[in-house]
Coordinates of C-alpha atoms in Angstrom, one line a residue:
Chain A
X1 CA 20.7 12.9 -124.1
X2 CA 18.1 11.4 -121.6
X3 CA 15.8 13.9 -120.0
X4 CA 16.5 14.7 -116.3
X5 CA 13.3 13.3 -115.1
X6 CA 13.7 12.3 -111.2
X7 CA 12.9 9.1 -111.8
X8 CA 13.3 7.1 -115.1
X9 CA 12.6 3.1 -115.5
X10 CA 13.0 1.6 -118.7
X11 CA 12.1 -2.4 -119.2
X12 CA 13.8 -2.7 -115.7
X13 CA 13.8 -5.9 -114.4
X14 CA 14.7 -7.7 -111.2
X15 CA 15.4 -11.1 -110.5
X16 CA 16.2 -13.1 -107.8
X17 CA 18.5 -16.6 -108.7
X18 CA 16.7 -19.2 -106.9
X19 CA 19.8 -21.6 -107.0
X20 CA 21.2 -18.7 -104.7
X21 CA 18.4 -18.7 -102.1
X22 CA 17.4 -20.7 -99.2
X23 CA 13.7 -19.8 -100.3
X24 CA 13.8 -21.9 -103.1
X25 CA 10.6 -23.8 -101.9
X26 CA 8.8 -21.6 -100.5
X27 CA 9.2 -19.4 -103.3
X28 CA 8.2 -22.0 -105.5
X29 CA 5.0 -22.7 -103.8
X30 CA 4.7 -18.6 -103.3
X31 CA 4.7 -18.3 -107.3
X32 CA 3.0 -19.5 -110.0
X33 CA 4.9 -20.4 -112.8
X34 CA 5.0 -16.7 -115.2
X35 CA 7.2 -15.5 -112.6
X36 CA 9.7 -18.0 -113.4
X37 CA 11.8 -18.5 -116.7
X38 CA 13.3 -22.0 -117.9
X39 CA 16.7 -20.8 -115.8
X40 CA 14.6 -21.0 -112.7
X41 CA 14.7 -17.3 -112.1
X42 CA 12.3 -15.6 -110.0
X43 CA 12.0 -12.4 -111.6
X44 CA 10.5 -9.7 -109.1
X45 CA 9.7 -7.4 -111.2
X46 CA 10.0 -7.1 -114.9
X47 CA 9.5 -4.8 -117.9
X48 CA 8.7 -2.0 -115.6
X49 CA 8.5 1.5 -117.5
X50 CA 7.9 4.4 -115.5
X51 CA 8.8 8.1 -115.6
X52 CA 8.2 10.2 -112.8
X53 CA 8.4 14.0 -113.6
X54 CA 9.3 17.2 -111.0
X55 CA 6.2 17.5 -109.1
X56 CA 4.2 14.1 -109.2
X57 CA 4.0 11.7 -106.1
X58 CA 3.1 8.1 -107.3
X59 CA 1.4 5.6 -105.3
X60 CA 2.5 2.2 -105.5
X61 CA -0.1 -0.3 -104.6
X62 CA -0.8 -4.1 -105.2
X63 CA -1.4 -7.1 -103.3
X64 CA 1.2 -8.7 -100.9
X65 CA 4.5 -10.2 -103.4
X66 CA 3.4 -7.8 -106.5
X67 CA 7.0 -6.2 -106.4
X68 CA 5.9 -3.2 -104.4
X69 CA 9.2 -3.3 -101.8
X70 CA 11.5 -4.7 -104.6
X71 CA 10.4 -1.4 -106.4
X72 CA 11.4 0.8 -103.7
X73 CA 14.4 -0.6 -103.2
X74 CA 15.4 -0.3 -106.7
X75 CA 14.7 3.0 -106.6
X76 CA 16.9 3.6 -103.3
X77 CA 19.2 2.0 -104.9
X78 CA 19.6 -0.9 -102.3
X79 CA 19.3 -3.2 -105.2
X80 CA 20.9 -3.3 -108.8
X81 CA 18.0 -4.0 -112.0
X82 CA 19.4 -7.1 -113.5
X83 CA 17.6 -6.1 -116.5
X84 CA 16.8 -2.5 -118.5
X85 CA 17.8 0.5 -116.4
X86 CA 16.8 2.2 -113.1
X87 CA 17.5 6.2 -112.5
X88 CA 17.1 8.2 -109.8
X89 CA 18.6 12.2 -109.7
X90 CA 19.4 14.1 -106.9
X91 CA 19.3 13.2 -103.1
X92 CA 17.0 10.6 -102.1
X93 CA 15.6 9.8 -99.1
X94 CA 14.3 6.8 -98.0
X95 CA 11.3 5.7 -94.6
X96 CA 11.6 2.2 -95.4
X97 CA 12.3 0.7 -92.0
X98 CA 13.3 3.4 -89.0
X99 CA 16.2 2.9 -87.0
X100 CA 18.0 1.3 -89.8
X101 CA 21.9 1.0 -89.2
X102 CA 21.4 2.1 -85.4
X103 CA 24.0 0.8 -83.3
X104 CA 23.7 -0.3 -79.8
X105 CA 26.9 0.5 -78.1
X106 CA 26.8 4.3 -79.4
X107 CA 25.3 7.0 -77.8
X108 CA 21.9 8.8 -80.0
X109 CA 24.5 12.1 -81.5
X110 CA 27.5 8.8 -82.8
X111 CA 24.6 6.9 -84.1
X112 CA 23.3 10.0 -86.2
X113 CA 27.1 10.6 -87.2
X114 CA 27.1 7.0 -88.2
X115 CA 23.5 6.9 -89.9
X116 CA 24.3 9.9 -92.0
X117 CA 27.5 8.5 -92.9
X118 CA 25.5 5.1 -94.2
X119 CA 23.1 7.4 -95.9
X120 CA 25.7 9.7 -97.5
X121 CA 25.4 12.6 -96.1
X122 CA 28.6 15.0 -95.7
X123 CA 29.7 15.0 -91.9
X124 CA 29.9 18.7 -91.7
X125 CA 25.9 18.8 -92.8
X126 CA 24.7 15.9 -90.2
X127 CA 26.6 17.4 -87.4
X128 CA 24.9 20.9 -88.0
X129 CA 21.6 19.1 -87.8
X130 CA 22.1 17.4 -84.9
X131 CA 20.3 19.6 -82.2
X132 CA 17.3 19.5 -84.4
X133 CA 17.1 15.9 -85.0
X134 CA 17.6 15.2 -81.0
X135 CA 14.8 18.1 -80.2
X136 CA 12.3 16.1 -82.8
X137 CA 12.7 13.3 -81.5
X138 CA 12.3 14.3 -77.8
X139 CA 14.7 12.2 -75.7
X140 CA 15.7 14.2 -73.1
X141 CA 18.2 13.5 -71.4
X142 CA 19.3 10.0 -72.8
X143 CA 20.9 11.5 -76.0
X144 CA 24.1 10.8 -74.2
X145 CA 23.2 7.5 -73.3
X146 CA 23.7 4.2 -75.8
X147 CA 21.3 3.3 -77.8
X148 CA 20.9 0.0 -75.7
X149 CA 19.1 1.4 -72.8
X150 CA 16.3 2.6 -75.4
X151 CA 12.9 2.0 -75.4
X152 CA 11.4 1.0 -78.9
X153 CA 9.5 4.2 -78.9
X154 CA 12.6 6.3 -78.6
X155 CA 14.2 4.1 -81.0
X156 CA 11.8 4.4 -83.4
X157 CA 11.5 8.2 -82.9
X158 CA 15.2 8.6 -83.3
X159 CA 15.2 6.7 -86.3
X160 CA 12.5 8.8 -87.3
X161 CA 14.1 12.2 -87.0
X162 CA 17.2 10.8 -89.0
X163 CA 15.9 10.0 -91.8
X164 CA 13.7 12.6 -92.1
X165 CA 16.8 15.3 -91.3
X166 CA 17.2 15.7 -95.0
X167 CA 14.8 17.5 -97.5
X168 CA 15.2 15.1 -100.2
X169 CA 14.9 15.7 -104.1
X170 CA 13.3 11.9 -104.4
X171 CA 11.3 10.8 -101.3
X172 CA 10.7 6.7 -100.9
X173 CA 8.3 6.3 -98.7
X174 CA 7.1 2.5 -97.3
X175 CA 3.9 2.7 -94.7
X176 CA 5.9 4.9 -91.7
X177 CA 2.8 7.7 -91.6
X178 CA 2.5 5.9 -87.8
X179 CA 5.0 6.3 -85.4
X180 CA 5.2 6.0 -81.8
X181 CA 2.3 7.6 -79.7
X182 CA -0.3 10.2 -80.7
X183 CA 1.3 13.4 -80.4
X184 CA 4.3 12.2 -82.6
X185 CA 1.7 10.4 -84.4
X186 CA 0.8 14.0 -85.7
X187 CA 4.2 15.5 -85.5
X188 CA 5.5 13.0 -88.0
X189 CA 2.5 12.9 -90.3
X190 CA 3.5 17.1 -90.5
X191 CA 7.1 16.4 -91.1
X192 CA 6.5 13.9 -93.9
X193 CA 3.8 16.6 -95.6
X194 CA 6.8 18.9 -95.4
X195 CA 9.1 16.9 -97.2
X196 CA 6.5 16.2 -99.9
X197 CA 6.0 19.2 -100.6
X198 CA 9.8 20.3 -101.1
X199 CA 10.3 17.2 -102.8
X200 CA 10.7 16.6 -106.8
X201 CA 9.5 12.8 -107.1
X202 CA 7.6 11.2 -104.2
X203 CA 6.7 7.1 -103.9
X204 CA 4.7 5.9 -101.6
X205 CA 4.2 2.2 -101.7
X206 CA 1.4 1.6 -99.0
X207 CA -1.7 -0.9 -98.5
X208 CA -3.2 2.4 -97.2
X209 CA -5.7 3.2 -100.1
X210 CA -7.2 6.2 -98.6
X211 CA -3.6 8.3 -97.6
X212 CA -2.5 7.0 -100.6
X213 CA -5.1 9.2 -102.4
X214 CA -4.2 12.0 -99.9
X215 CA -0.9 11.8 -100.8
X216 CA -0.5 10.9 -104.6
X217 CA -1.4 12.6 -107.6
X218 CA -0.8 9.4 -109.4
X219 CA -0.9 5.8 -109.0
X220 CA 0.3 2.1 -110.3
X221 CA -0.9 -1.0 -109.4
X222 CA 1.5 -3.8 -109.4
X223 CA 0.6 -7.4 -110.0
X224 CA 3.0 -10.4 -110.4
X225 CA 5.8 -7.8 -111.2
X226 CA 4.6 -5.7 -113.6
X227 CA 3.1 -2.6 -113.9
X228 CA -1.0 -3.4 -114.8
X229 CA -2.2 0.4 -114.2
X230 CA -0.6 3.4 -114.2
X231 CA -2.9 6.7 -114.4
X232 CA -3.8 9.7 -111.9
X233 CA -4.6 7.9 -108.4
X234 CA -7.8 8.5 -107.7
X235 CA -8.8 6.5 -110.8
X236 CA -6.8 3.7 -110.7
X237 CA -7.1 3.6 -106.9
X238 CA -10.8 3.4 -107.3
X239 CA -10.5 0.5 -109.9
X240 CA -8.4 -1.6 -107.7
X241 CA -10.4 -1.0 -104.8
X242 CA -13.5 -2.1 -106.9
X243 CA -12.0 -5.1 -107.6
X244 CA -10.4 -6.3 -104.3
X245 CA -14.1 -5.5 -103.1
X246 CA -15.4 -7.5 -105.7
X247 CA -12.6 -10.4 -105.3
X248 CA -13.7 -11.2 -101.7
Chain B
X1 CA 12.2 23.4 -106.8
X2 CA 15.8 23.1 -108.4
X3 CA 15.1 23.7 -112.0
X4 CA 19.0 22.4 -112.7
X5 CA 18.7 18.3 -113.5
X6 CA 20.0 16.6 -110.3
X7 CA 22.9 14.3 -110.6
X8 CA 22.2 10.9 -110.9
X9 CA 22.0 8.8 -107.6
X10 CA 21.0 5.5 -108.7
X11 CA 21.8 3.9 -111.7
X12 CA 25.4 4.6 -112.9
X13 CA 26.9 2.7 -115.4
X14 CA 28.9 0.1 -114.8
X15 CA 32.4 0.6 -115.3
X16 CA 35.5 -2.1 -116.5
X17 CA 37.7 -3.7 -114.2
X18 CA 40.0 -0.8 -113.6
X19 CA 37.0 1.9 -113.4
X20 CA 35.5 -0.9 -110.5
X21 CA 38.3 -0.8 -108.5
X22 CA 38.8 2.9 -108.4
X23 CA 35.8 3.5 -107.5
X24 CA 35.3 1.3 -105.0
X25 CA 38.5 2.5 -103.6
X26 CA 37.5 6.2 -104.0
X27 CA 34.2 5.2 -102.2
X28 CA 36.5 3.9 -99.4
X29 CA 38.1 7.0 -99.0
X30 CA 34.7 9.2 -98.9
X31 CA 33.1 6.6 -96.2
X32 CA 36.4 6.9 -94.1
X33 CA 34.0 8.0 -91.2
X34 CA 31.6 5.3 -92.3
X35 CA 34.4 2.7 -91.3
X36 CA 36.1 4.5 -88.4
X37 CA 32.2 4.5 -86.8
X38 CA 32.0 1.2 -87.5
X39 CA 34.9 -0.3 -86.4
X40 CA 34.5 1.8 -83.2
X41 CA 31.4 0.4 -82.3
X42 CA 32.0 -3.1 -83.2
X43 CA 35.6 -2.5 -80.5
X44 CA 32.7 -1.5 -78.1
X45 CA 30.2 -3.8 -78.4
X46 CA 32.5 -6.7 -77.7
X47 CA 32.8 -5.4 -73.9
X48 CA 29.6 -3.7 -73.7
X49 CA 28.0 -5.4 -70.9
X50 CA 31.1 -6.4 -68.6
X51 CA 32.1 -4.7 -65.9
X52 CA 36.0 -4.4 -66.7
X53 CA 34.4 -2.5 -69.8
X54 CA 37.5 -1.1 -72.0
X55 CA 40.3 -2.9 -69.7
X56 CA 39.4 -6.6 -71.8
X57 CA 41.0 -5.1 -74.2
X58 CA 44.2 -5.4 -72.7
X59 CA 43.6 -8.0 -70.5
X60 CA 42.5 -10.4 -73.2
X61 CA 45.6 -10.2 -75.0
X62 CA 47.4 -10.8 -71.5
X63 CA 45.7 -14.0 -70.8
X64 CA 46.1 -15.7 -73.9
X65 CA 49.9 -15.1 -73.3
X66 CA 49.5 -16.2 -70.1
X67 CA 47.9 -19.9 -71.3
X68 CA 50.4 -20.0 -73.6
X69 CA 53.2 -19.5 -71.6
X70 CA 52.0 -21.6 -69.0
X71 CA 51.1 -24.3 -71.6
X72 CA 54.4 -24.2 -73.7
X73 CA 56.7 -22.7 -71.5
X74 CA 55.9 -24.0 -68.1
X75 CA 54.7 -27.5 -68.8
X76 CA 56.4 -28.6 -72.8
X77 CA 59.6 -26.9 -70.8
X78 CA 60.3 -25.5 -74.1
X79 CA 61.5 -21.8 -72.9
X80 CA 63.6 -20.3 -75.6
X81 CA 65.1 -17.2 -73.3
X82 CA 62.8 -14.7 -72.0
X83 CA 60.2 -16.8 -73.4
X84 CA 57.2 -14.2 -72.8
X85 CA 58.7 -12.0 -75.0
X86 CA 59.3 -14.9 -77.9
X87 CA 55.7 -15.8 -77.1
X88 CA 54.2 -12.3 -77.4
X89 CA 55.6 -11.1 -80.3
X90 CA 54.3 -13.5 -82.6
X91 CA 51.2 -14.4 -80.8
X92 CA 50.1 -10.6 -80.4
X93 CA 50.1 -10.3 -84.7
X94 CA 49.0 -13.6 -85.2
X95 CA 45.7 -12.5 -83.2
X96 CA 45.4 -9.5 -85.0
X97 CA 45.6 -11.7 -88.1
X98 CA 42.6 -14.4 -86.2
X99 CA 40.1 -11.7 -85.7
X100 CA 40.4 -9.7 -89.2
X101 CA 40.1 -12.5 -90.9
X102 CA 37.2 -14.2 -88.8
X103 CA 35.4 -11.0 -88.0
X104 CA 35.7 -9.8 -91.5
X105 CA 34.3 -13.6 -92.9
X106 CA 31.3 -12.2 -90.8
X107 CA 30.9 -8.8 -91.5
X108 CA 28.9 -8.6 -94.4
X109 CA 26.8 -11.3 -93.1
X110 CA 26.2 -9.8 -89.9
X111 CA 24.7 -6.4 -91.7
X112 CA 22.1 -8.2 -93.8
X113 CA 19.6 -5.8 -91.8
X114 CA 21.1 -2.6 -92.8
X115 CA 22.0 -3.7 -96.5
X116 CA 18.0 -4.1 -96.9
X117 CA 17.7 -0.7 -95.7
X118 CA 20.1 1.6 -97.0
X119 CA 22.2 2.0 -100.1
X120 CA 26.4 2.2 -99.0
X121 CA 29.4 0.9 -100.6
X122 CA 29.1 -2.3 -99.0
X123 CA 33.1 -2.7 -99.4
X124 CA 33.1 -1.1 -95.9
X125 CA 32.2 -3.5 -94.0
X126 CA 35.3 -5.6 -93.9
X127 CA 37.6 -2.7 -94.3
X128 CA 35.6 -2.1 -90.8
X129 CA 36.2 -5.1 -89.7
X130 CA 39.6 -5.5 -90.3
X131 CA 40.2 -1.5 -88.9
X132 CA 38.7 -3.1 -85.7
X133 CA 40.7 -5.7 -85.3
X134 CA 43.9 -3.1 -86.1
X135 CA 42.3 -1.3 -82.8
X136 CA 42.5 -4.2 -80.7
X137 CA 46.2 -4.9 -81.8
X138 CA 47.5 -1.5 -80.9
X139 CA 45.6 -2.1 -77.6
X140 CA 48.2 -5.2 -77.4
X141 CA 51.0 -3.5 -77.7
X142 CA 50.4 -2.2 -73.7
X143 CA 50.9 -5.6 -72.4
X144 CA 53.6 -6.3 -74.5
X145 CA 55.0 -2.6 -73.3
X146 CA 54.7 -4.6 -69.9
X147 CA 56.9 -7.3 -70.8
X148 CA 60.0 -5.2 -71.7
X149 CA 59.7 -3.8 -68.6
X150 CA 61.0 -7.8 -67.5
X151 CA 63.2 -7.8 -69.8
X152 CA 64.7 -4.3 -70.4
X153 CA 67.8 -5.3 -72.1
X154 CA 65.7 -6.9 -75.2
X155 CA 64.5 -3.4 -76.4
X156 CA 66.0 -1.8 -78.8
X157 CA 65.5 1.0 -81.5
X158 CA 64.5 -1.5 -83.8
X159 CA 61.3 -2.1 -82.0
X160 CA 60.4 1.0 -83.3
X161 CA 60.0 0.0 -87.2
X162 CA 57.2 -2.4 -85.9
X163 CA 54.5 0.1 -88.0
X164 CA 56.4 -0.8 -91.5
X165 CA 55.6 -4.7 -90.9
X166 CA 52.3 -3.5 -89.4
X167 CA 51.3 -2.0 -92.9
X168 CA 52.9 -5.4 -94.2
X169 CA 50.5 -7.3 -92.6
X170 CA 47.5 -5.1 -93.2
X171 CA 48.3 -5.7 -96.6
X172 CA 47.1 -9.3 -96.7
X173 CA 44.8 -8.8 -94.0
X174 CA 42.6 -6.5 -95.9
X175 CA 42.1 -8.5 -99.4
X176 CA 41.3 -12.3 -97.5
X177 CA 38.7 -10.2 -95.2
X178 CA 37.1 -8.7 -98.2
X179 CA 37.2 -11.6 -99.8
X180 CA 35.7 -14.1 -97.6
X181 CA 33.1 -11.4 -96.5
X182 CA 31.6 -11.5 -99.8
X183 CA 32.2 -15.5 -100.3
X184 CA 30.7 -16.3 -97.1
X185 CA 27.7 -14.4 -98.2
X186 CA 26.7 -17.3 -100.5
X187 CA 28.5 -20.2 -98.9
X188 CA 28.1 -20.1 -94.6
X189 CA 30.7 -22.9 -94.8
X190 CA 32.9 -20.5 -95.2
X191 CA 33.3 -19.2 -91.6
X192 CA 33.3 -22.7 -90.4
X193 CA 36.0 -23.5 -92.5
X194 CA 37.8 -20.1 -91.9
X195 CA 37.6 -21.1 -88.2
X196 CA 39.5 -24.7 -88.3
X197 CA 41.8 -22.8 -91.3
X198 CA 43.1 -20.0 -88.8
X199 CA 44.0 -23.0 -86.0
X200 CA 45.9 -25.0 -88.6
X201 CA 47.4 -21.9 -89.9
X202 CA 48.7 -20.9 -86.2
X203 CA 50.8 -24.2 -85.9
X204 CA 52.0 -24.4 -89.4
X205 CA 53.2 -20.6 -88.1
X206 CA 56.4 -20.0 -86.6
X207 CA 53.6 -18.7 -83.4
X208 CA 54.4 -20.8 -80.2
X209 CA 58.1 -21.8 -82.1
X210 CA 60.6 -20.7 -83.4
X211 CA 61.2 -20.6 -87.4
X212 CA 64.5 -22.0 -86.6
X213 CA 63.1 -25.0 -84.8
X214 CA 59.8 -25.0 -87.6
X215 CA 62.5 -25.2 -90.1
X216 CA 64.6 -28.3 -88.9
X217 CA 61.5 -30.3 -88.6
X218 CA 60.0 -29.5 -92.2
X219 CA 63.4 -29.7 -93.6
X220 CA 62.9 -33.8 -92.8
X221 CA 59.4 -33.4 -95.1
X222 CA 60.4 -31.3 -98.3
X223 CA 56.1 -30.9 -98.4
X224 CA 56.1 -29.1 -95.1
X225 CA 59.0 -26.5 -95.8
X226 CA 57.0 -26.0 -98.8
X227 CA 54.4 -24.6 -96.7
X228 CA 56.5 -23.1 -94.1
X229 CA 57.8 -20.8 -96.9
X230 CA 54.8 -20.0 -98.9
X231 CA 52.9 -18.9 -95.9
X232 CA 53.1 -15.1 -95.5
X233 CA 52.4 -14.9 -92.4
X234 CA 55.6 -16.9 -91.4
X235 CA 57.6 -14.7 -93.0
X236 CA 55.6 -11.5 -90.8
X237 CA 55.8 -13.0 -87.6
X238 CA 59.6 -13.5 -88.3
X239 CA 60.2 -9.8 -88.9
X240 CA 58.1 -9.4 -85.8
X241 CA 60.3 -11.1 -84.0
X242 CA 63.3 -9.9 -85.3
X243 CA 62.1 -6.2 -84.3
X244 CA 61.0 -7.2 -80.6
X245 CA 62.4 -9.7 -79.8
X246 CA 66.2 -10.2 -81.0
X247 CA 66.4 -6.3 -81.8
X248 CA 67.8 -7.2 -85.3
X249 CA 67.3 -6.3 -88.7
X250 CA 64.7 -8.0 -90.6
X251 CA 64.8 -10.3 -93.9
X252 CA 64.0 -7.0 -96.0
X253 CA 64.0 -8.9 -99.2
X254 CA 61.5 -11.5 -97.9
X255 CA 59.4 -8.5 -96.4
X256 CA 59.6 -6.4 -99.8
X257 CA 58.5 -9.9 -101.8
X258 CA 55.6 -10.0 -99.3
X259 CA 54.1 -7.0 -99.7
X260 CA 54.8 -6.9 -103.6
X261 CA 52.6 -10.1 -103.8
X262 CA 49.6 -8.5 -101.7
X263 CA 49.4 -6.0 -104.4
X264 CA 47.2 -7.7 -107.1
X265 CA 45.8 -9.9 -104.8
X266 CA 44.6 -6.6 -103.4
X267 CA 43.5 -5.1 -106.4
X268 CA 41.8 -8.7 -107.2
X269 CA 39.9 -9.1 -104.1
X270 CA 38.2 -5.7 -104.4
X271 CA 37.3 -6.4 -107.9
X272 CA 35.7 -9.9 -107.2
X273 CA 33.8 -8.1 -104.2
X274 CA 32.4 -4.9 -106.0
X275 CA 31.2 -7.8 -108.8
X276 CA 29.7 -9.7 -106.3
X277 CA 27.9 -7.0 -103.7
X278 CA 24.7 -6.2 -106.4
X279 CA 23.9 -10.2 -105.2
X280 CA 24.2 -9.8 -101.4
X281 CA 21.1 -7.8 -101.0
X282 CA 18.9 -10.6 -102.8
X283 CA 20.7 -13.7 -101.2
X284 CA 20.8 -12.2 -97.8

């Protein structure tokens, strides 16, 4: 029996087949070679072993192409480890990009219907929600309008009140703490606290050093796809902040 | 906090082929909304900005009878009688048959976006895709309800058994959709190719002739009625036509062996695309 940890990574491992990809140069010239094995595979991440336990909230950081995003998305389960195992228990939630899924031609209530639909969640249980995921976001009178006559700010507000309409066991977070204008601004930076707190397992994969120590009890840092530091974040955030001084 | 452990959400084992497919067909069943949303959109979007809105999607249909009665009919002076009629009741399912399979080619592609974004059975995009293009068939039937009213005499009570070669049809529909979807994910040629495939498939089709006339011609080139016969979609527009247009029975037996054939192919398709989907993601 495995435990029921939220989150459990064992030697996971993803790679990306470069025969596959249009990106094979730039890749190439991206990477230095202990990225790539003899079958030209670009792995992403590899040998990553993490176990997040009911009540921690890990920060992710790293520089740009450590493995950060393909992390995330593991854990959403947007992409499948080609190597070791990747679990994740109970509902997840994921801010990775807002107004993911949106559709132009339908109006904001069909485009929540057909978000929570992408994102799982029983009809009956979206439908309830939907008065409060229209107040949050504060469009007025366009609810009943498609999504095309928008502006980005009510797109991204919409998008914001969707997927934050669930509490979440497991909460993915990817740099969204800033969203549309000030007031929202702090609206949003409540909601997110919110869900924090109700949630089991955060991760929170930001550049952001200081909310990141805000946020996170813990932290890794991720460098050329595997998992260099691992320990409670203010240590290892102060560490890599040491060094990224140091490095310039 | 739950103190119960969660069910898993990510990381399920994988299953063998027979597991794959029943899950994946399960998962089609649970996101049922998922693709009626979809397909509903994608109907919209297509005459979002025009200022006949809905009404294209009747009058489409309409116009490509009327070039192809004015091209076949009128100037080839090829009438069979109430040559609309002939016309429309292959040329309406043969159109349904163009835009599954090219729309569903596309479909995956076209979500790369989303697929970044959120985990879904990505099996529901072509099932979307080809539920669409269903839509826009049934929206066909009004202008062909138009043309009996020419030619009253041709209707009969067969017409109404149209559904069962309907879910014929749908039944090779769906597996080429889902399987080009997920092909054309790794190799764009594949929607070019798709595109010039569909034209040649139209006049190897008893379409703008009849299978009679298709059938004399090939039988001079034993290669040709080769094809003529192995296509399935000869053998549905001929039951088409037999409904609508002659108000006669069908070739049940040719019908039956149709369907029968879809089957595995079915069952094969959705395998091959639930083996492929982990890859789209990272290609995409």
């Amino acid at each position: 029996m495995r435990s029921a940890s939220p989150i459990l990574l064992e030697q996971m491992g993803v790679r990306y087949e470069l025969r596959l990809t249009k990106k094979r140069s730039l890749r190439r010239s991206l990477v230095s070679s202990p990225r790539t094995d003899e079958q030209g595979n670009f792995w992403a991440l590899r040998e990553i072993n993490l176990r997040v336990e009911p009540g921690e909230s890990v920060a992710v950081i790293g520089p740009n192409g450590a493995g950060k995003s393909t992390l995330l998305k593991t854990l959403a389960g947007i992409i499948i480890p080609d190597e070791g195992f990747a679990e994740v228990r109970g509902t997840i939630a994921t801010l990775l990009q807002l107004s993911a899924g949106f559709e132009d031609e339908l109006n904001a209530v069909e485009n929540i219907l057909l978000v929570g639909e992408l994102l799982g969640i029983p009809a009956p249980r979206m439908r309830k929600r939907i008065p409060t995921i229209l107040d949050f976001a504060d469009i007025g009178s366009f609810a009943d309008a498609e999504l095309r006559t928008y502006s980005s700010g009510m797109r991204a507000r919409l998008g914001f009140s969707v997927a934050t309409s669930v509490n979440p066991d497991v909460l993915l977070l990817d740099e969204v703490l800033s969203t549309g204008d000030e007031p929202f601004k702090n609206k949003s930076s409540a909601r997110i606290k919110e869900m924090a707190r109700q949630a089991q397992a955060i991760v929170y994969v930001t550049h952001d050093l200081e909310s990141a120590q805000e946020l996170c009890t813990r932290a890794i840092e991720l460098r050329e796809g595997r998992i260099v530091a691992d320990g409670p974040a203010d240590s290892v955030i102060r560490a890599y902040a040491r060094r990224m001084r140091n490095a310039k | 906090m739950a103190s119960h452990p969660a069910s898993l959400t990510v990381g399920r084992p994988r299953r063998g082929p027979i597991g794959t497919v029943r899950d994946s067909i399960l998962s089609l069943v649970r996101r049922r909304r998922l693709i009626w949303y979809l397909a509903e959109s994608s109907l919209r979007k297509r005459d979002g900005n025009s200022l006949l809105g809905s009404l294209w999607l009747v009058l489409d249909p309409t116009l490509q009878l009327a070039i192809y009665y004015l091209v076949i009919g009128v100037i080839l002076q090829r009438p069979e009688p109430a040559f609309p009629l002939f016309l429309f009741a292959a040329i309406l399912p043969w159109r349904w048959f163009t835009m599954a399979v090219s729309s569903g080619t596309e479909s995956v592609r076209r979500r790369s976006t989303v697929m970044q974004q959120i985990a879904f059975p990505h099996l529901v995009l072509p099932v979307a895709a080809v539920t669409a293009s269903l839509g826009s068939f049934v929206f066909g039937l009004i202008p062909l309800a138009g043309i009996y009213l020419l030619y009253p005499d041709r209707l009969s009570a067969w017409a109404l058994l149209t559904p069962i070669v309907m879910i014929v049809q749908l039944a090779w529909i769906a597996p080429i959709a889902i399987l080009l979807s997920a092909l054309n994910v790794f190799y764009r040629d594949i929607g070019n190719l798709v595109k010039h495939a569909l034209r040649l498939g139209f006049y190897l089709s008893p379409a703008l002739f009849s299978y009679e006339r298709m059938q004399r011609v090939a039988s001079e080139h034993p290669p040709a009625e080769v094809i003529l016969n192995a296509n399935p979609m000869a053998w549905i527009l001929n039951a088409y036509r037999d409904l609508l247009y002659f108000g006669r029975a069908p070739d049940w037996v040719a019908l039956a062996l149709v369907t029968l054939a879809s089957i595995p192919f079915t069952l094969l398709s959705i395998y091959l695309f639930r083996r492929m989907s982990p890859s789209f993601v990272k290609v995409l």
